[in-house]
mmCIF file with all atom_site columns, C-alpha atoms in Angstrom:
data_model
loop_
_atom_site.group_PDB
_atom_site.id
_atom_site.type_symbol
_atom_site.label_atom_id
_atom_site.label_alt_id
_atom_site.label_comp_id
_atom_site.label_asym_id
_atom_site.label_entity_id
_atom_site.label_seq_id
_atom_site.pdbx_PDB_ins_code
_atom_site.Cartn_x
_atom_site.Cartn_y
_atom_site.Cartn_z
_atom_site.occupancy
_atom_site.B_iso_or_equiv
_atom_site.pdbx_formal_charge
_atom_site.auth_seq_id
_atom_site.auth_comp_id
_atom_site.auth_asym_id
_atom_site.auth_atom_id
_atom_site.pdbx_PDB_model_num
ATOM 1   C CA . MET A 1 1   ? -3.155  -6.125  10.038  1.00 0.00 ? 1080 MET A CA 1
ATOM 2   C CA . HIS A 1 2   ? -0.028  -8.272  10.408  1.00 0.00 ? 1081 HIS A CA 1
ATOM 3   C CA . LEU A 1 3   ? -1.131  -10.376 7.443   1.00 0.00 ? 1082 LEU A CA 1
ATOM 4   C CA . SER A 1 4   ? -1.696  -7.377  5.204   1.00 0.00 ? 1083 SER A CA 1
ATOM 5   C CA . GLY A 1 5   ? 1.602   -5.843  6.253   1.00 0.00 ? 1084 GLY A CA 1
ATOM 6   C CA . ALA A 1 6   ? 3.454   -9.081  5.471   1.00 0.00 ? 1085 ALA A CA 1
ATOM 7   C CA . LEU A 1 7   ? 1.710   -9.389  2.112   1.00 0.00 ? 1086 LEU A CA 1
ATOM 8   C CA . LEU A 1 8   ? 2.536   -5.760  1.322   1.00 0.00 ? 1087 LEU A CA 1
ATOM 9   C CA . ALA A 1 9   ? 6.200   -6.325  2.236   1.00 0.00 ? 1088 ALA A CA 1
ATOM 10  C CA . LEU A 1 10  ? 6.233   -9.406  -0.050  1.00 0.00 ? 1089 LEU A CA 1
ATOM 11  C CA . THR A 1 11  ? 5.013   -7.298  -2.938  1.00 0.00 ? 1090 THR A CA 1
ATOM 12  C CA . PHE A 1 12  ? 8.086   -5.103  -2.536  1.00 0.00 ? 1091 PHE A CA 1
ATOM 13  C CA . LEU A 1 13  ? 10.238  -8.136  -3.446  1.00 0.00 ? 1092 LEU A CA 1
ATOM 14  C CA . VAL A 1 14  ? 9.515   -6.836  -6.936  1.00 0.00 ? 1093 VAL A CA 1
ATOM 15  C CA . PRO A 1 15  ? 11.058  -3.397  -6.627  1.00 0.00 ? 1094 PRO A CA 1
ATOM 16  C CA . PRO A 1 16  ? 9.019   -0.368  -7.733  1.00 0.00 ? 1095 PRO A CA 1
ATOM 17  C CA . ALA A 1 17  ? 9.915   1.128   -11.091 1.00 0.00 ? 1096 ALA A CA 1
ATOM 18  C CA . TRP A 1 18  ? 11.081  4.394   -9.483  1.00 0.00 ? 1097 TRP A CA 1
ATOM 19  C CA . ALA A 1 19  ? 13.577  2.430   -7.345  1.00 0.00 ? 1098 ALA A CA 1
ATOM 20  C CA . LEU A 1 20  ? 14.964  0.559   -10.331 1.00 0.00 ? 1099 LEU A CA 1
ATOM 21  C CA . ASP A 1 21  ? 15.347  3.793   -12.316 1.00 0.00 ? 1100 ASP A CA 1
ATOM 22  C CA . ALA A 1 22  ? 17.101  5.478   -9.433  1.00 0.00 ? 1101 ALA A CA 1
ATOM 23  C CA . TYR A 1 23  ? 19.312  2.439   -8.824  1.00 0.00 ? 1102 TYR A CA 1
ATOM 24  C CA . GLY A 1 24  ? 20.456  2.411   -12.424 1.00 0.00 ? 1103 GLY A CA 1
ATOM 25  C CA . ALA A 1 25  ? 21.271  6.136   -12.239 1.00 0.00 ? 1104 ALA A CA 1
ATOM 26  C CA . ALA A 1 26  ? 23.409  5.747   -9.084  1.00 0.00 ? 1105 ALA A CA 1
ATOM 27  C CA . PRO A 1 27  ? 26.360  3.451   -9.860  1.00 0.00 ? 1106 PRO A CA 1
ATOM 28  C CA . ALA A 1 28  ? 28.091  1.908   -6.879  1.00 0.00 ? 1107 ALA A CA 1
ATOM 29  C CA . GLY A 1 29  ? 31.631  2.898   -7.953  1.00 0.00 ? 1108 GLY A CA 1
ATOM 30  C CA . ASP A 1 30  ? 30.838  6.556   -8.567  1.00 0.00 ? 1109 ASP A CA 1
ATOM 31  C CA . PRO A 1 31  ? 31.792  8.666   -5.503  1.00 0.00 ? 1110 PRO A CA 1
ATOM 32  C CA . THR A 1 32  ? 30.090  11.725  -6.998  1.00 0.00 ? 1111 THR A CA 1
ATOM 33  C CA . ALA A 1 33  ? 26.683  10.034  -7.062  1.00 0.00 ? 1112 ALA A CA 1
ATOM 34  C CA . ASP A 1 34  ? 24.057  11.897  -5.060  1.00 0.00 ? 1113 ASP A CA 1
ATOM 35  C CA . VAL A 1 35  ? 22.588  8.862   -3.362  1.00 0.00 ? 1114 VAL A CA 1
ATOM 36  C CA . PRO A 1 36  ? 24.302  5.564   -2.562  1.00 0.00 ? 1115 PRO A CA 1
ATOM 37  C CA . PRO A 1 37  ? 22.495  2.531   -4.012  1.00 0.00 ? 1116 PRO A CA 1
ATOM 38  C CA . PHE A 1 38  ? 21.576  1.031   -0.643  1.00 0.00 ? 1117 PHE A CA 1
ATOM 39  C CA . MET A 1 39  ? 19.667  4.244   0.212   1.00 0.00 ? 1118 MET A CA 1
ATOM 40  C CA . ILE A 1 40  ? 17.335  3.619   -2.726  1.00 0.00 ? 1119 ILE A CA 1
ATOM 41  C CA . PHE A 1 41  ? 16.257  0.262   -1.317  1.00 0.00 ? 1120 PHE A CA 1
ATOM 42  C CA . LEU A 1 42  ? 15.992  1.799   2.117   1.00 0.00 ? 1121 LEU A CA 1
ATOM 43  C CA . ALA A 1 43  ? 13.654  4.367   0.591   1.00 0.00 ? 1122 ALA A CA 1
ATOM 44  C CA . ALA A 1 44  ? 11.549  1.544   -0.884  1.00 0.00 ? 1123 ALA A CA 1
ATOM 45  C CA . LEU A 1 45  ? 11.341  -0.073  2.564   1.00 0.00 ? 1124 LEU A CA 1
ATOM 46  C CA . LEU A 1 46  ? 10.343  3.208   4.061   1.00 0.00 ? 1125 LEU A CA 1
ATOM 47  C CA . ALA A 1 47  ? 7.681   3.651   1.378   1.00 0.00 ? 1126 ALA A CA 1
ATOM 48  C CA . CYS A 1 48  ? 6.316   0.235   2.273   1.00 0.00 ? 1127 CYS A CA 1
ATOM 49  C CA . VAL A 1 49  ? 6.130   1.040   5.970   1.00 0.00 ? 1128 VAL A CA 1
ATOM 50  C CA . THR A 1 50  ? 4.665   4.493   5.377   1.00 0.00 ? 1129 THR A CA 1
ATOM 51  C CA . PHE A 1 51  ? 2.000   3.120   3.009   1.00 0.00 ? 1130 PHE A CA 1
ATOM 52  C CA . HIS A 1 52  ? 1.099   0.437   5.504   1.00 0.00 ? 1131 HIS A CA 1
ATOM 53  C CA . VAL A 1 53  ? 0.673   2.894   8.393   1.00 0.00 ? 1132 VAL A CA 1
ATOM 54  C CA . MET A 1 54  ? -0.824  5.885   6.599   1.00 0.00 ? 1133 MET A CA 1
ATOM 55  C CA . VAL A 1 55  ? -3.065  4.138   4.042   1.00 0.00 ? 1134 VAL A CA 1
ATOM 56  C CA . GLN A 1 56  ? -3.425  0.406   4.469   1.00 0.00 ? 1135 GLN A CA 1
ATOM 57  C CA . ILE A 1 57  ? -4.283  0.132   8.164   1.00 0.00 ? 1136 ILE A CA 1
ATOM 58  C CA . PRO A 1 58  ? -6.911  2.919   8.137   1.00 0.00 ? 1137 PRO A CA 1
ATOM 59  C CA . SER A 1 59  ? -8.469  1.692   4.890   1.00 0.00 ? 1138 SER A CA 1
ATOM 60  C CA . GLY A 1 60  ? -8.573  -1.937  6.094   1.00 0.00 ? 1139 GLY A CA 1
ATOM 61  C CA . LEU A 1 61  ? -10.168 -0.999  9.380   1.00 0.00 ? 1140 LEU A CA 1
ATOM 62  C CA . LEU A 1 62  ? -12.644 1.458   7.817   1.00 0.00 ? 1141 LEU A CA 1
ATOM 63  C CA . GLY A 1 63  ? -13.427 -0.917  4.980   1.00 0.00 ? 1142 GLY A CA 1
ATOM 64  C CA . SER A 1 64  ? -14.182 -3.779  7.341   1.00 0.00 ? 1143 SER A CA 1
ATOM 65  C CA . TRP A 1 65  ? -16.282 -1.518  9.522   1.00 0.00 ? 1144 TRP A CA 1
ATOM 66  C CA . LEU A 1 66  ? -18.279 -0.090  6.637   1.00 0.00 ? 1145 LEU A CA 1
ATOM 67  C CA . GLY A 1 67  ? -18.728 -3.526  5.063   1.00 0.00 ? 1146 GLY A CA 1
ATOM 68  C CA . ARG A 1 68  ? -19.618 -5.399  8.214   1.00 0.00 ? 1147 ARG A CA 1
ATOM 69  C CA . ASN A 1 69  ? -22.379 -7.989  7.746   1.00 0.00 ? 1148 ASN A CA 1
ATOM 70  C CA . ARG A 1 70  ? -22.272 -7.409  3.962   1.00 0.00 ? 1149 ARG A CA 1
ATOM 71  C CA . GLY A 1 71  ? -19.698 -9.910  2.813   1.00 0.00 ? 1150 GLY A CA 1
ATOM 72  C CA . ALA A 1 72  ? -16.051 -9.940  1.930   1.00 0.00 ? 1151 ALA A CA 1
ATOM 73  C CA . LEU A 1 73  ? -16.415 -8.370  -1.514  1.00 0.00 ? 1152 LEU A CA 1
ATOM 74  C CA . VAL A 1 74  ? -18.329 -5.360  -0.227  1.00 0.00 ? 1153 VAL A CA 1
ATOM 75  C CA . SER A 1 75  ? -15.802 -4.902  2.590   1.00 0.00 ? 1154 SER A CA 1
ATOM 76  C CA . TYR A 1 76  ? -12.970 -5.172  0.062   1.00 0.00 ? 1155 TYR A CA 1
ATOM 77  C CA . ALA A 1 77  ? -14.622 -2.621  -2.255  1.00 0.00 ? 1156 ALA A CA 1
ATOM 78  C CA . PHE A 1 78  ? -14.964 -0.159  0.651   1.00 0.00 ? 1157 PHE A CA 1
ATOM 79  C CA . ALA A 1 79  ? -11.333 -0.750  1.658   1.00 0.00 ? 1158 ALA A CA 1
ATOM 80  C CA . LEU A 1 80  ? -10.115 -0.154  -1.894  1.00 0.00 ? 1159 LEU A CA 1
ATOM 81  C CA . THR A 1 81  ? -12.137 3.025   -2.214  1.00 0.00 ? 1160 THR A CA 1
ATOM 82  C CA . VAL A 1 82  ? -10.701 4.375   1.010   1.00 0.00 ? 1161 VAL A CA 1
ATOM 83  C CA . ALA A 1 83  ? -7.189  3.233   0.080   1.00 0.00 ? 1162 ALA A CA 1
ATOM 84  C CA . GLY A 1 84  ? -7.397  4.876   -3.350  1.00 0.00 ? 1163 GLY A CA 1
ATOM 85  C CA . THR A 1 85  ? -8.517  8.146   -1.805  1.00 0.00 ? 1164 THR A CA 1
ATOM 86  C CA . LEU A 1 86  ? -5.922  8.128   0.959   1.00 0.00 ? 1165 LEU A CA 1
ATOM 87  C CA . THR A 1 87  ? -3.145  7.216   -1.497  1.00 0.00 ? 1166 THR A CA 1
ATOM 88  C CA . LEU A 1 88  ? -4.074  10.045  -3.819  1.00 0.00 ? 1167 LEU A CA 1
ATOM 89  C CA . ALA A 1 89  ? -4.305  12.483  -0.886  1.00 0.00 ? 1168 ALA A CA 1
ATOM 90  C CA . PHE A 1 90  ? -0.945  11.327  0.476   1.00 0.00 ? 1169 PHE A CA 1
ATOM 91  C CA . LEU A 1 91  ? 0.870   11.507  -2.892  1.00 0.00 ? 1170 LEU A CA 1
ATOM 92  C CA . TRP A 1 92  ? -0.635  14.811  -3.951  1.00 0.00 ? 1171 TRP A CA 1
ATOM 93  C CA . GLY A 1 93  ? -1.141  16.566  -0.651  1.00 0.00 ? 1172 GLY A CA 1
ATOM 94  C CA . VAL A 1 94  ? 1.762   15.408  1.510   1.00 0.00 ? 1173 VAL A CA 1
ATOM 95  C CA . LEU A 1 95  ? 4.485   14.444  -0.967  1.00 0.00 ? 1174 LEU A CA 1
ATOM 96  C CA . ARG A 1 96  ? 3.458   17.218  -3.393  1.00 0.00 ? 1175 ARG A CA 1
ATOM 97  C CA . VAL A 1 97  ? 3.789   15.109  -6.502  1.00 0.00 ? 1176 VAL A CA 1
ATOM 98  C CA . GLY A 1 98  ? 2.721   17.692  -9.067  1.00 0.00 ? 1177 GLY A CA 1
ATOM 99  C CA . ASN A 1 99  ? 3.395   15.919  -12.368 1.00 0.00 ? 1178 ASN A CA 1
ATOM 100 C CA . VAL A 1 100 ? 0.208   14.099  -13.403 1.00 0.00 ? 1179 VAL A CA 1
ATOM 101 C CA . ALA A 1 101 ? 2.052   11.271  -15.159 1.00 0.00 ? 1180 ALA A CA 1
ATOM 102 C CA . GLU A 1 102 ? 4.291   10.650  -12.146 1.00 0.00 ? 1181 GLU A CA 1
ATOM 103 C CA . LEU A 1 103 ? 1.338   10.902  -9.785  1.00 0.00 ? 1182 LEU A CA 1
ATOM 104 C CA . THR A 1 104 ? -0.585  8.346   -11.838 1.00 0.00 ? 1183 THR A CA 1
ATOM 105 C CA . ASP A 1 105 ? 2.382   5.984   -12.012 1.00 0.00 ? 1184 ASP A CA 1
ATOM 106 C CA . LEU A 1 106 ? 2.973   6.127   -8.258  1.00 0.00 ? 1185 LEU A CA 1
ATOM 107 C CA . TRP A 1 107 ? -0.757  5.785   -7.467  1.00 0.00 ? 1186 TRP A CA 1
ATOM 108 C CA . VAL A 1 108 ? -1.102  2.717   -9.717  1.00 0.00 ? 1187 VAL A CA 1
ATOM 109 C CA . ASP A 1 109 ? 2.026   1.129   -8.223  1.00 0.00 ? 1188 ASP A CA 1
ATOM 110 C CA . PHE A 1 110 ? 0.897   1.632   -4.628  1.00 0.00 ? 1189 PHE A CA 1
ATOM 111 C CA . MET A 1 111 ? -2.682  0.580   -5.349  1.00 0.00 ? 1190 MET A CA 1
ATOM 112 C CA . ALA A 1 112 ? -1.584  -2.585  -7.164  1.00 0.00 ? 1191 ALA A CA 1
ATOM 113 C CA . ARG A 1 113 ? 0.516   -3.586  -4.154  1.00 0.00 ? 1192 ARG A CA 1
ATOM 114 C CA . GLY A 1 114 ? -2.049  -2.454  -1.638  1.00 0.00 ? 1193 GLY A CA 1
ATOM 115 C CA . SER A 1 115 ? -4.938  -4.210  -3.352  1.00 0.00 ? 1194 SER A CA 1
ATOM 116 C CA . LEU A 1 116 ? -3.264  -7.594  -3.026  1.00 0.00 ? 1195 LEU A CA 1
ATOM 117 C CA . ALA A 1 117 ? -2.548  -7.023  0.633   1.00 0.00 ? 1196 ALA A CA 1
ATOM 118 C CA . LEU A 1 118 ? -6.072  -5.692  1.325   1.00 0.00 ? 1197 LEU A CA 1
ATOM 119 C CA . ALA A 1 119 ? -7.578  -8.711  -0.394  1.00 0.00 ? 1198 ALA A CA 1
ATOM 120 C CA . GLY A 1 120 ? -5.836  -10.952 2.128   1.00 0.00 ? 1199 GLY A CA 1
ATOM 121 C CA . TYR A 1 121 ? -7.020  -8.794  4.992   1.00 0.00 ? 1200 TYR A CA 1
ATOM 122 C CA . ALA A 1 122 ? -10.638 -8.686  3.708   1.00 0.00 ? 1201 ALA A CA 1
ATOM 123 C CA . GLY A 1 123 ? -10.656 -12.427 3.207   1.00 0.00 ? 1202 GLY A CA 1
ATOM 124 C CA . LEU A 1 124 ? -9.303  -13.072 6.677   1.00 0.00 ? 1203 LEU A CA 1
ATOM 125 C CA . THR A 1 125 ? -11.699 -10.710 8.412   1.00 0.00 ? 1204 THR A CA 1
ATOM 126 C CA . SER A 1 126 ? -14.664 -12.223 6.574   1.00 0.00 ? 1205 SER A CA 1
ATOM 127 C CA . LEU A 1 127 ? -13.689 -15.693 7.756   1.00 0.00 ? 1206 LEU A CA 1
ATOM 128 C CA . TRP A 1 128 ? -13.067 -14.467 11.316  1.00 0.00 ? 1207 TRP A CA 1
ATOM 129 C CA . ALA A 1 129 ? -16.343 -12.531 11.530  1.00 0.00 ? 1208 ALA A CA 1
ATOM 130 C CA . ARG A 1 130 ? -18.471 -15.316 10.082  1.00 0.00 ? 1209 ARG A CA 1
ATOM 131 C CA . PRO A 1 131 ? -21.010 -16.475 12.683  1.00 0.00 ? 1210 PRO A CA 1
ATOM 132 C CA . SER A 1 132 ? -20.738 -20.060 13.770  1.00 0.00 ? 1211 SER A CA 1
ATOM 133 C CA . ARG A 1 133 ? -23.486 -22.406 12.687  1.00 0.00 ? 1212 ARG A CA 1
ATOM 134 C CA . PRO A 1 134 ? -25.289 -24.547 15.245  1.00 0.00 ? 1213 PRO A CA 1
ATOM 135 C CA . ALA A 1 135 ? -24.636 -28.276 14.913  1.00 0.00 ? 1214 ALA A CA 1
#
């Protein structure tokens, strides 16, 4: 899970579109701004950690368990299916994102970042779980 968390954090080097929009709307020199600019990047970091704990770890573990002895691609497909469902449930059920366009944008953003990180995890677990061959 450390590899997938590190890969997920690296994907946040490219800030999400919502963070860039909010950063442009909150100028640093405006004391009447609702949110200081550093809080926007703190929110992006919190989004990364929350996604890792609430979605990525359970989907990686469940995907590798469901796809055991079936290969890396099957395990990755299971992990992506679980991650997509958990992401949708989290965005819609917990955060109460009601606007369909906003929900879709956030879901695609998190799934694009999460799919890269889960690919690294699925590849690593398939190499680790591969049985050794006798000499």
